[in-house]
Coordinates of C-alpha atoms in Angstrom, one line a residue:
M335 CA 41.4 -37.9 10.9
I336 CA 38.4 -36.0 12.2
V337 CA 36.2 -34.5 9.5
S338 CA 34.6 -31.2 10.5
P339 CA 30.8 -31.2 10.1
F340 CA 31.0 -27.5 9.2
R341 CA 31.5 -26.3 5.6
M342 CA 32.4 -23.0 3.9
P343 CA 29.4 -20.9 2.8
G344 CA 28.0 -22.1 -0.5
S345 CA 29.3 -25.6 -0.2
L346 CA 27.3 -28.8 -0.3
P347 CA 28.2 -32.4 -0.8
A348 CA 28.0 -33.5 -4.5
V349 CA 25.5 -36.2 -3.6
C350 CA 23.0 -33.5 -2.4
E351 CA 23.4 -31.4 -5.6
A352 CA 22.9 -34.5 -7.7
A353 CA 19.5 -35.2 -6.2
W354 CA 18.2 -31.7 -6.9
P355 CA 16.1 -30.8 -10.0
K356 CA 18.3 -29.1 -12.5
D357 CA 18.4 -25.3 -13.2
V358 CA 15.4 -24.3 -11.0
G359 CA 14.3 -20.8 -11.7
I360 CA 12.0 -18.6 -13.7
I361 CA 10.4 -20.1 -16.8
A362 CA 7.8 -17.5 -17.6
L363 CA 7.2 -13.9 -16.4
E364 CA 4.2 -11.6 -16.8
V365 CA 3.9 -7.9 -15.8
Y366 CA 0.8 -5.8 -15.2
F367 CA 0.7 -2.0 -14.6
P368 CA -2.3 0.4 -14.5
S369 CA -3.8 1.8 -17.6
Q370 CA -3.4 5.5 -16.6
Y371 CA -0.4 7.6 -15.6
V372 CA 0.6 11.2 -14.8
E373 CA 3.6 13.0 -16.2
Q374 CA 6.2 13.8 -13.6
A375 CA 7.1 17.1 -15.3
E376 CA 3.5 18.2 -15.0
L377 CA 3.4 17.0 -11.4
E378 CA 6.4 19.2 -10.6
E379 CA 4.5 22.3 -11.9
F380 CA 1.2 21.2 -10.1
D381 CA 3.1 20.7 -6.8
G382 CA 4.9 24.0 -7.1
V383 CA 8.4 22.5 -6.9
S384 CA 11.4 23.4 -9.0
A385 CA 11.6 22.0 -12.6
G386 CA 13.6 18.8 -12.6
K387 CA 13.0 17.9 -9.0
Y388 CA 11.2 14.7 -9.9
T389 CA 12.4 14.1 -13.5
V390 CA 16.1 14.8 -12.9
G391 CA 16.5 14.6 -9.1
L392 CA 14.6 11.3 -8.8
G393 CA 15.0 10.2 -12.4
Q394 CA 11.3 9.6 -13.0
A395 CA 9.3 10.4 -16.1
R396 CA 5.8 9.0 -15.5
M397 CA 3.9 7.4 -12.6
G398 CA 1.2 4.8 -13.0
F399 CA -1.7 4.8 -10.5
C400 CA -4.9 3.0 -9.7
S401 CA -8.4 4.3 -9.3
D402 CA -10.7 2.9 -6.6
R403 CA -11.6 0.1 -9.1
E404 CA -8.3 -1.7 -8.3
D405 CA -6.9 -3.2 -5.2
I406 CA -4.2 -5.7 -4.5
S407 CA -6.4 -8.7 -5.2
S408 CA -7.6 -7.4 -8.5
L409 CA -4.0 -6.7 -9.6
C410 CA -2.9 -10.2 -8.7
L411 CA -6.0 -11.7 -10.4
T412 CA -5.1 -9.9 -13.6
V413 CA -1.4 -10.7 -13.7
V414 CA -2.0 -14.4 -12.9
Q415 CA -4.7 -15.0 -15.4
R416 CA -2.7 -13.1 -18.1
L417 CA 0.3 -15.3 -17.4
M418 CA -1.8 -18.5 -17.5
E419 CA -3.5 -17.5 -20.8
R420 CA -0.4 -16.3 -22.6
S421 CA 1.5 -19.4 -21.6
G422 CA -1.4 -21.8 -22.3
L423 CA -0.9 -23.3 -18.9
S424 CA -3.5 -25.3 -17.1
Y425 CA -4.3 -24.4 -13.5
D426 CA -3.9 -28.0 -12.3
S427 CA -0.2 -27.9 -13.2
V428 CA 0.5 -25.5 -10.4
G429 CA 1.2 -27.0 -6.9
R430 CA 2.3 -23.9 -5.0
L431 CA 1.1 -20.3 -5.2
E432 CA 3.0 -17.6 -3.3
V433 CA 2.0 -13.9 -3.0
G434 CA 4.4 -11.2 -1.9
T435 CA 2.8 -7.9 -1.0
E436 CA 2.7 -5.1 1.6
T437 CA -0.7 -3.8 0.3
I438 CA -2.8 -5.3 3.0
I439 CA -6.6 -5.2 2.7
D440 CA -7.3 -7.8 5.4
K441 CA -5.3 -8.6 8.5
S442 CA -6.2 -12.3 8.4
K443 CA -7.3 -13.5 4.9
S444 CA -4.5 -13.8 2.3
S445 CA -4.7 -12.5 -1.2
K446 CA -3.6 -15.9 -2.3
T447 CA -6.9 -17.4 -1.2
V448 CA -8.7 -14.9 -3.4
L449 CA -6.6 -16.1 -6.3
M450 CA -7.7 -19.7 -5.7
Q451 CA -11.0 -18.8 -7.4
L452 CA -9.2 -18.9 -10.7
F453 CA -8.3 -22.5 -9.9
Q454 CA -11.9 -23.5 -9.2
E455 CA -12.9 -24.7 -12.7
S456 CA -9.8 -27.0 -12.9
G457 CA -10.8 -28.6 -9.5
N458 CA -7.3 -28.1 -8.2
T459 CA -7.3 -27.2 -4.5
D460 CA -4.0 -28.9 -3.7
V461 CA -2.0 -25.6 -3.9
E462 CA 0.4 -24.7 -1.1
G463 CA 1.6 -21.2 -0.1
V464 CA 0.1 -18.0 1.3
D465 CA 1.1 -14.3 1.5
T466 CA 4.5 -13.0 2.6
T467 CA 5.0 -9.5 4.0
N468 CA 8.0 -7.4 4.7
A469 CA 7.8 -4.1 2.7
C470 CA 9.3 -4.4 -0.7
Y471 CA 11.1 -7.7 0.1
G472 CA 8.0 -9.8 0.3
G473 CA 8.1 -10.7 -3.4
T474 CA 11.7 -12.0 -3.1
A475 CA 10.8 -14.0 0.0
A476 CA 7.9 -15.6 -1.9
L477 CA 10.2 -16.4 -4.8
F478 CA 12.7 -18.0 -2.5
N479 CA 10.0 -20.1 -1.0
A480 CA 8.9 -21.3 -4.4
V481 CA 12.5 -22.2 -5.5
N482 CA 13.1 -23.9 -2.2
W483 CA 9.9 -25.9 -2.6
V484 CA 10.9 -27.2 -6.0
E485 CA 14.3 -28.2 -4.6
S486 CA 12.8 -29.9 -1.5
S487 CA 11.4 -33.3 -0.6
S488 CA 7.9 -31.6 -0.6
W489 CA 7.9 -31.0 -4.4
D490 CA 5.4 -33.1 -6.3
G491 CA 6.5 -32.3 -9.8
R492 CA 4.3 -29.4 -10.5
Y493 CA 5.1 -25.7 -11.1
A494 CA 5.2 -23.0 -8.5
L495 CA 3.6 -19.6 -9.2
V496 CA 4.9 -16.5 -7.5
V497 CA 3.0 -13.2 -7.6
A498 CA 4.5 -9.9 -6.3
G499 CA 2.1 -6.9 -6.3
D500 CA 1.5 -3.6 -4.6
I501 CA -0.1 -0.2 -4.9
A502 CA 2.4 2.4 -3.7
V503 CA 0.7 5.7 -2.7
Y504 CA 1.9 8.5 -0.5
A505 CA 0.3 11.5 1.2
S506 CA 0.7 14.7 -0.8
G507 CA 4.2 16.1 -0.4
S508 CA 7.8 15.2 -1.4
A509 CA 7.3 11.4 -1.3
R510 CA 4.2 11.3 -3.5
P511 CA 6.1 11.3 -6.8
T512 CA 7.9 8.1 -5.7
G513 CA 4.7 6.1 -5.9
G514 CA 3.5 3.6 -8.5
A515 CA 1.6 0.3 -8.8
G516 CA 1.7 -3.0 -10.5
A517 CA 2.2 -6.7 -10.3
V518 CA 4.5 -9.4 -11.6
A519 CA 3.8 -13.1 -11.9
M520 CA 6.6 -15.7 -12.3
L521 CA 6.4 -19.4 -13.1
V522 CA 9.0 -21.4 -11.3
G523 CA 10.3 -24.8 -12.1
P524 CA 13.3 -26.9 -13.3
N525 CA 15.1 -26.5 -16.6
A526 CA 14.4 -22.8 -16.5
P527 CA 16.0 -20.3 -18.9
L528 CA 16.7 -18.1 -15.8
A529 CA 18.2 -20.4 -13.2
F530 CA 19.0 -19.4 -9.7
E531 CA 22.7 -20.0 -8.9
R532 CA 22.8 -22.3 -5.9
G533 CA 24.5 -21.1 -2.7
L534 CA 24.9 -17.6 -4.0
R535 CA 22.7 -15.4 -1.9
G536 CA 24.1 -12.6 0.3
T537 CA 21.5 -11.6 2.9
H538 CA 21.4 -8.8 5.5
M539 CA 18.6 -8.3 8.0
Q540 CA 18.4 -5.7 10.7
H541 CA 15.8 -3.6 12.7
A542 CA 15.1 -0.1 11.6
Y543 CA 12.1 2.3 11.4
D544 CA 13.0 3.7 8.0
F545 CA 9.7 3.1 6.3
Y546 CA 6.7 1.4 7.9
K547 CA 2.9 1.4 8.0
P548 CA 1.6 1.4 11.6
D549 CA -1.7 3.1 10.7
M550 CA -4.1 0.2 9.8
V551 CA -6.8 2.5 8.4
S552 CA -4.5 4.4 6.0
E553 CA -2.6 3.3 2.8
Y554 CA 0.1 5.9 3.6
P555 CA 3.4 4.9 5.2
V556 CA 5.6 6.7 7.7
V557 CA 8.9 7.5 6.0
D558 CA 12.3 8.6 7.3
G559 CA 13.8 9.4 3.9
K560 CA 17.4 9.9 4.9
L561 CA 17.5 6.8 7.1
S562 CA 15.8 4.8 4.4
I563 CA 18.6 5.7 1.9
Q564 CA 21.2 4.8 4.5
C565 CA 19.6 1.5 5.2
Y566 CA 19.3 0.6 1.5
L567 CA 22.9 1.4 0.8
S568 CA 24.3 -0.2 3.9
A569 CA 22.3 -3.4 3.1
L570 CA 23.7 -3.3 -0.4
D571 CA 27.3 -3.1 1.0
R572 CA 26.8 -6.0 3.3
C573 CA 24.9 -8.2 0.9
Y574 CA 27.6 -7.7 -1.8
S575 CA 30.3 -8.6 0.7
V576 CA 28.6 -11.8 1.7
Y577 CA 27.8 -12.7 -2.0
R578 CA 31.4 -12.2 -3.0
N579 CA 32.7 -14.4 -0.2
K580 CA 30.4 -17.2 -1.2
I581 CA 31.2 -17.0 -4.9
H582 CA 34.9 -16.9 -4.2
G583 CA 34.5 -20.0 -2.0
Q584 CA 32.7 -21.7 -4.9
W585 CA 35.5 -20.7 -7.3
Q586 CA 38.1 -22.1 -4.9
R587 CA 36.2 -25.4 -4.8
G588 CA 35.9 -25.5 -8.5
Q589 CA 32.1 -25.8 -8.4
H590 CA 31.4 -23.7 -11.5
S591 CA 31.6 -24.9 -15.0
Q592 CA 34.6 -24.2 -17.1
L593 CA 32.9 -21.2 -18.7
Q594 CA 32.2 -19.7 -15.3
T595 CA 35.6 -20.6 -13.6
P596 CA 37.7 -17.4 -13.4
S597 CA 40.5 -17.5 -16.0
K598 CA 43.0 -15.8 -13.7
G599 CA 43.1 -18.5 -11.1
L600 CA 42.0 -18.7 -7.5
D601 CA 43.2 -15.2 -6.7
K602 CA 40.5 -13.8 -8.9
R603 CA 38.1 -11.5 -7.0
C604 CA 34.5 -11.1 -7.7
S605 CA 33.6 -7.7 -9.1
L606 CA 31.1 -5.9 -11.3
E607 CA 33.0 -7.5 -14.3
D608 CA 31.5 -10.9 -13.3
F609 CA 27.9 -9.7 -14.0
G610 CA 26.4 -9.2 -17.4
F611 CA 23.6 -7.2 -15.9
M612 CA 22.8 -5.8 -12.5
V613 CA 19.2 -5.1 -11.4
F614 CA 18.1 -3.4 -8.2
H615 CA 15.0 -2.7 -6.2
S616 CA 14.1 0.8 -7.6
P617 CA 12.3 3.2 -5.2
Y618 CA 13.4 5.8 -7.8
C619 CA 15.8 5.5 -10.7
K620 CA 18.5 7.9 -9.4
L621 CA 19.0 5.7 -6.4
V622 CA 19.6 2.7 -8.7
Q623 CA 22.3 4.6 -10.6
K624 CA 23.9 5.5 -7.2
S625 CA 23.7 1.9 -6.2
L626 CA 25.7 0.6 -9.1
A627 CA 28.3 3.3 -8.4
R628 CA 28.4 2.0 -4.8
L629 CA 29.2 -1.5 -6.0
M630 CA 32.2 0.0 -7.9
L631 CA 33.2 1.8 -4.6
N632 CA 33.1 -1.6 -2.9
D633 CA 35.2 -3.2 -5.6
F634 CA 37.7 -0.3 -5.3
L635 CA 38.1 -0.4 -1.6
C636 CA 38.4 -4.2 -1.5
H637 CA 41.0 -4.4 -4.2
P638 CA 44.5 -4.9 -2.8
S639 CA 46.2 -2.8 -5.5
P640 CA 43.8 -1.0 -7.8
D641 CA 45.1 0.7 -10.9
T642 CA 44.4 4.4 -10.5
E643 CA 46.3 5.4 -13.6
S644 CA 44.0 3.8 -16.2
G645 CA 40.8 1.8 -16.4
P646 CA 37.6 2.3 -14.3
F647 CA 39.5 3.3 -11.1
S648 CA 41.5 6.0 -12.9
G649 CA 41.9 9.1 -10.8
L650 CA 40.3 7.7 -7.7
D651 CA 43.4 7.3 -5.4
A652 CA 42.2 10.2 -3.3
F653 CA 39.4 7.9 -2.0
R654 CA 41.6 4.9 -1.2
D655 CA 41.4 5.3 2.6
V656 CA 37.7 6.3 3.0
K657 CA 35.6 4.1 5.3
I658 CA 32.6 2.6 3.6
E659 CA 30.3 3.4 6.5
D660 CA 31.2 7.1 6.3
T661 CA 30.3 7.5 2.6
Y662 CA 26.5 7.2 2.5
F663 CA 26.0 10.9 2.0
D664 CA 29.5 11.9 0.9
R665 CA 28.8 14.0 -2.2
D666 CA 32.5 13.9 -3.4
V667 CA 32.6 10.1 -3.2
E668 CA 29.2 9.8 -4.9
K669 CA 30.1 12.1 -7.7
A670 CA 33.5 10.4 -8.4
F671 CA 32.1 6.9 -8.5
L672 CA 29.0 7.9 -10.5
K673 CA 31.4 9.1 -13.1
A674 CA 33.7 6.1 -12.8
S675 CA 30.8 3.7 -13.2
S676 CA 28.9 5.5 -16.0
E677 CA 30.0 3.0 -18.7
A678 CA 29.0 0.0 -16.5
F679 CA 25.7 1.7 -15.7
E680 CA 25.0 2.1 -19.5
N681 CA 25.9 -1.5 -20.2
K682 CA 24.6 -3.4 -17.2
T683 CA 21.8 -1.5 -15.5
K684 CA 20.2 1.4 -17.5
A685 CA 17.9 -0.9 -19.5
S686 CA 16.5 -2.3 -16.3
L687 CA 14.9 1.0 -15.5
L688 CA 12.3 1.1 -18.3
I689 CA 9.3 0.2 -16.1
S690 CA 10.6 2.1 -13.1
N691 CA 11.1 5.3 -15.1
Q692 CA 7.7 5.0 -16.9
N693 CA 5.5 3.6 -14.1
G694 CA 7.2 4.3 -10.8
N695 CA 7.9 2.2 -7.7
M696 CA 5.8 -1.0 -7.6
Y697 CA 7.2 -2.1 -4.2
T698 CA 7.5 -5.9 -4.1
P699 CA 7.4 -6.3 -8.0
S700 CA 9.9 -3.4 -8.5
V701 CA 13.1 -5.4 -8.9
Y702 CA 11.2 -8.0 -11.0
G703 CA 9.9 -5.3 -13.2
C704 CA 13.5 -4.3 -13.7
L705 CA 14.3 -7.9 -14.6
A706 CA 11.5 -7.9 -17.1
S707 CA 12.8 -4.6 -18.6
V708 CA 16.2 -6.2 -19.3
L709 CA 14.6 -9.2 -20.9
A710 CA 12.3 -7.0 -23.1
Q711 CA 15.1 -4.9 -24.5
H712 CA 17.7 -7.6 -25.4
T713 CA 17.7 -10.5 -27.8
P714 CA 18.1 -14.1 -26.6
Q715 CA 21.6 -14.1 -28.1
Q716 CA 22.6 -11.0 -26.0
L717 CA 21.2 -12.6 -22.8
A718 CA 22.4 -16.2 -23.3
G719 CA 25.0 -17.3 -20.8
Q720 CA 25.0 -14.1 -18.8
R721 CA 24.9 -13.7 -15.0
I722 CA 22.3 -11.3 -13.8
G723 CA 22.8 -9.9 -10.3
V724 CA 19.6 -9.1 -8.4
F725 CA 19.5 -6.8 -5.3
S726 CA 16.2 -6.9 -3.4
Y727 CA 15.5 -4.5 -0.5
G728 CA 12.6 -4.1 1.8
S729 CA 12.4 -1.5 4.6
G730 CA 12.4 -2.5 8.2
F731 CA 14.8 -4.0 7.0
A732 CA 15.6 -7.1 4.9
A733 CA 17.8 -7.4 1.8
T734 CA 19.4 -10.1 -0.4
L735 CA 21.7 -10.0 -3.4
Y736 CA 21.6 -13.1 -5.5
S737 CA 22.4 -14.1 -9.1
I738 CA 20.5 -15.7 -11.9
K739 CA 22.3 -17.7 -14.7
V740 CA 20.8 -17.3 -18.1
T741 CA 20.7 -20.5 -20.2
P742 CA 23.2 -20.6 -23.1
D743 CA 20.5 -21.9 -25.4
A744 CA 19.2 -19.0 -27.4
T745 CA 18.0 -21.0 -30.4
P746 CA 14.6 -20.2 -32.0
G747 CA 11.9 -21.9 -30.0
S748 CA 14.1 -22.4 -26.9
A749 CA 12.8 -21.6 -23.5
L750 CA 14.8 -18.4 -23.4
D751 CA 13.5 -17.3 -26.8
K752 CA 9.9 -17.9 -25.7
L753 CA 10.5 -15.9 -22.4
V754 CA 12.0 -13.0 -24.3
S755 CA 9.3 -13.1 -27.0
S756 CA 6.5 -13.0 -24.3
L757 CA 7.8 -9.6 -23.2
C758 CA 8.4 -8.0 -26.5
D759 CA 5.2 -5.9 -26.3
L760 CA 6.3 -4.2 -23.0
Q761 CA 7.1 -0.9 -24.5
A762 CA 4.0 -0.9 -26.6
R763 CA 1.9 -1.6 -23.5
L764 CA 3.5 1.3 -21.7
D765 CA 2.8 3.6 -24.6
S766 CA -0.8 2.5 -24.8
R767 CA -1.7 3.9 -21.4
K768 CA -3.9 6.9 -20.9
K769 CA -2.3 10.2 -19.7
V770 CA -4.3 12.2 -17.1
S771 CA -3.7 15.6 -15.6
P772 CA -2.1 16.0 -12.1
H773 CA -5.5 17.4 -11.0
V774 CA -7.3 14.1 -12.0
F775 CA -4.5 12.2 -10.3
A776 CA -4.9 14.1 -7.1
Q777 CA -8.7 13.5 -7.2
N778 CA -8.1 9.8 -7.5
M779 CA -5.7 9.9 -4.5
K780 CA -8.3 11.8 -2.5
L781 CA -11.0 9.2 -3.4
R782 CA -8.7 6.3 -2.4
E783 CA -7.9 8.1 0.9
E784 CA -11.6 8.6 1.7
T785 CA -12.8 5.1 0.7
H786 CA -9.9 3.0 2.0
Y787 CA -11.3 0.2 4.1
L788 CA -14.9 1.5 3.6
A789 CA -17.7 -1.1 3.8
N790 CA -20.9 -1.1 1.9
Y791 CA -19.2 0.7 -1.0
T792 CA -19.4 0.7 -4.8
P793 CA -16.3 2.0 -6.6
Q794 CA -16.7 5.0 -8.8
G795 CA -13.8 4.7 -11.3
P796 CA -14.8 4.1 -14.9
V797 CA -14.3 0.5 -16.0
E798 CA -13.8 1.6 -19.6
D799 CA -10.5 3.2 -18.6
L800 CA -9.0 -0.2 -17.7
F801 CA -7.0 -2.4 -20.0
P802 CA -9.0 -5.2 -21.7
G803 CA -8.9 -8.3 -19.5
T804 CA -8.3 -6.4 -16.3
W805 CA -10.0 -7.7 -13.1
Y806 CA -11.6 -4.9 -11.1
L807 CA -13.5 -4.3 -7.9
T808 CA -17.3 -4.1 -8.2
R809 CA -18.5 -4.0 -4.7
V810 CA -17.5 -4.1 -1.0
D811 CA -20.5 -5.3 1.0
E812 CA -21.5 -4.4 4.6
K813 CA -19.3 -7.3 5.8
H814 CA -16.2 -6.0 3.9
R815 CA -16.5 -8.9 1.4
R816 CA -15.1 -7.9 -2.0
Q817 CA -16.5 -8.8 -5.4
Y818 CA -14.7 -8.6 -8.7
S819 CA -15.4 -8.8 -12.4
R820 CA -13.2 -8.9 -15.4
R821 CA -13.4 -6.4 -18.2
S822 CA -13.9 -8.1 -21.6
M823 CA -11.0 -8.4 -24.0
S824 CA -12.9 -6.3 -26.5
A825 CA -16.0 -4.2 -26.6
E826 CA -17.4 -6.3 -29.4
R827 CA -17.1 -9.8 -28.1
P828 CA -17.5 -11.6 -24.8
L829 CA -14.5 -12.4 -22.6
E830 CA -12.5 -15.4 -23.7
A831 CA -9.3 -17.0 -22.4
G832 CA -6.2 -16.8 -24.5
L833 CA -7.2 -13.7 -26.5
I834 CA -4.7 -11.3 -25.0
T835 CA -2.5 -9.9 -27.7
S836 CA 1.0 -11.4 -27.7
C837 CA 4.1 -11.4 -29.9
M838 CA 3.8 -15.1 -30.2
E839 CA 1.0 -17.7 -30.3
P840 CA 0.0 -19.1 -26.9
E841 CA 1.7 -22.4 -26.4
H842 CA 0.8 -25.0 -23.9
I843 CA 3.5 -25.6 -21.3
P844 CA 3.3 -29.1 -19.8
S845 CA 4.0 -29.8 -16.2
P846 CA 7.7 -30.5 -15.3
L847 CA 6.9 -34.2 -14.8
K848 CA 5.2 -36.3 -17.4
K849 CA 2.9 -37.8 -14.8
M850 CA 1.0 -34.5 -14.5
P851 CA -2.0 -34.1 -16.8
R852 CA -1.7 -31.9 -19.9
I853 CA -5.0 -30.0 -20.1
P854 CA -5.5 -27.2 -22.7
C855 CA -6.7 -23.7 -21.7
T856 CA -10.3 -23.4 -20.7
T857 CA -12.6 -20.7 -21.9
A858 CA -13.6 -18.1 -19.3
G859 CA -17.1 -17.1 -18.8
P860 CA -18.8 -14.0 -20.2
E861 CA -18.1 -10.5 -19.0
G862 CA -19.6 -9.9 -15.7
L863 CA -18.3 -13.1 -14.2
V864 CA -18.1 -12.3 -10.5
I865 CA -15.7 -13.7 -7.9
S866 CA -15.3 -12.5 -4.4
N867 CA -12.9 -12.6 -1.5
G868 CA -15.3 -15.0 0.3
D869 CA -16.4 -15.2 3.9
H870 CA -14.1 -15.2 6.9

């Protein structure tokens, strides 16, 4: 008997799986967004567009933005230090640091190397990883790199740290209200409360000029809006198809636990019913709502005999013979499936849009801000045991749909309980931001435009407007070297580590392997501590 060396997608010999660390995924997650925002309703009036164009048409309420005091490195410095302080994690327990971003301030030097200055006091320079760039997909590629490292022969037992960050700005016009800014840091390791489901990634990559940044001296992209939407939706269709084929193959081979094995036998088809939550990359909230509707359209067209008399497919038989590739801009199809999927959207996706609705598009961190929004608005008991579908898209274009398995352990003090508790202040942080007028927002955009890539420059934005503990740009010298300082945690006392307000006390997280040292948090220096992006 000849044994074929080829296997079905998603299959691996049991001996390989047995050698892998268990439940590799996200252990801790931190979000940073700017301290100031503009109301989209006021921006509509300021821009002279019809009321509801941004708030209803795009589904956006507020948009966060950065002054000239913040750049991609300062955003990443802030979110990394915040995660380390709130987790009580020592810098020498990190063995890989990946940054996903499309906000490029240097064509050679990575933002990751700037972050290494946070590791200096620990003496840890043995940290792999650099920046990954492909529009909004870079954060997901960085996360996959981290997960793959932990599951590889290169893993030395330490954690991986992934940072996704961007400043999304557009020239004045119809695209400007789809901007935003922020960063997300994720701690990756084994025995995670959010574990990646192995073998369940559906990826689609293709060439397109839907959104790109060919002008190296400008922050603004070139955008083909209609093509961008078509690319996004077509990638979603293809990724979902590949994902379903892979999970169906796993079900046939009985690789899932009894809880996850479909109860209706091997003829069970993967559908939206198999996801407790679905989160998407969110350029704007309305597109996400349409994307969930599109997954239902896929379920409907792939079903051999859908019930159009009752249930979610009720009244949809008129669309039975449509071709999926002809429906990207079909208003009748869109309207019908938005209505059909309304309950699923309320239950599975709406909660994920908190940060997107209130802060805007963060580019690479967008989909992970959506994940954080789900965690922040549900209890550990509501999340336990659920499958979370994640769709990540980056223009140009690259996309993946994958799934995360939430641990069933929701007991007090569990890893899931700690993760959820760490995000319980998310709404309060959004509410604590400073509202500015559209005129002030436009002035800030003009200042960024005029000073982008400028050497021998001192930023003008007021430091006191930043959140306590925020890293900010102090100087760009004549050689384009950047220097940063950190705002104190309070106006009355010097900067210290571990003083960021949290819903729970900071707790030291040991390294995954006992052989790694367990060193408590160190105290940071006084305000005015300066770090730079170094020499070339």
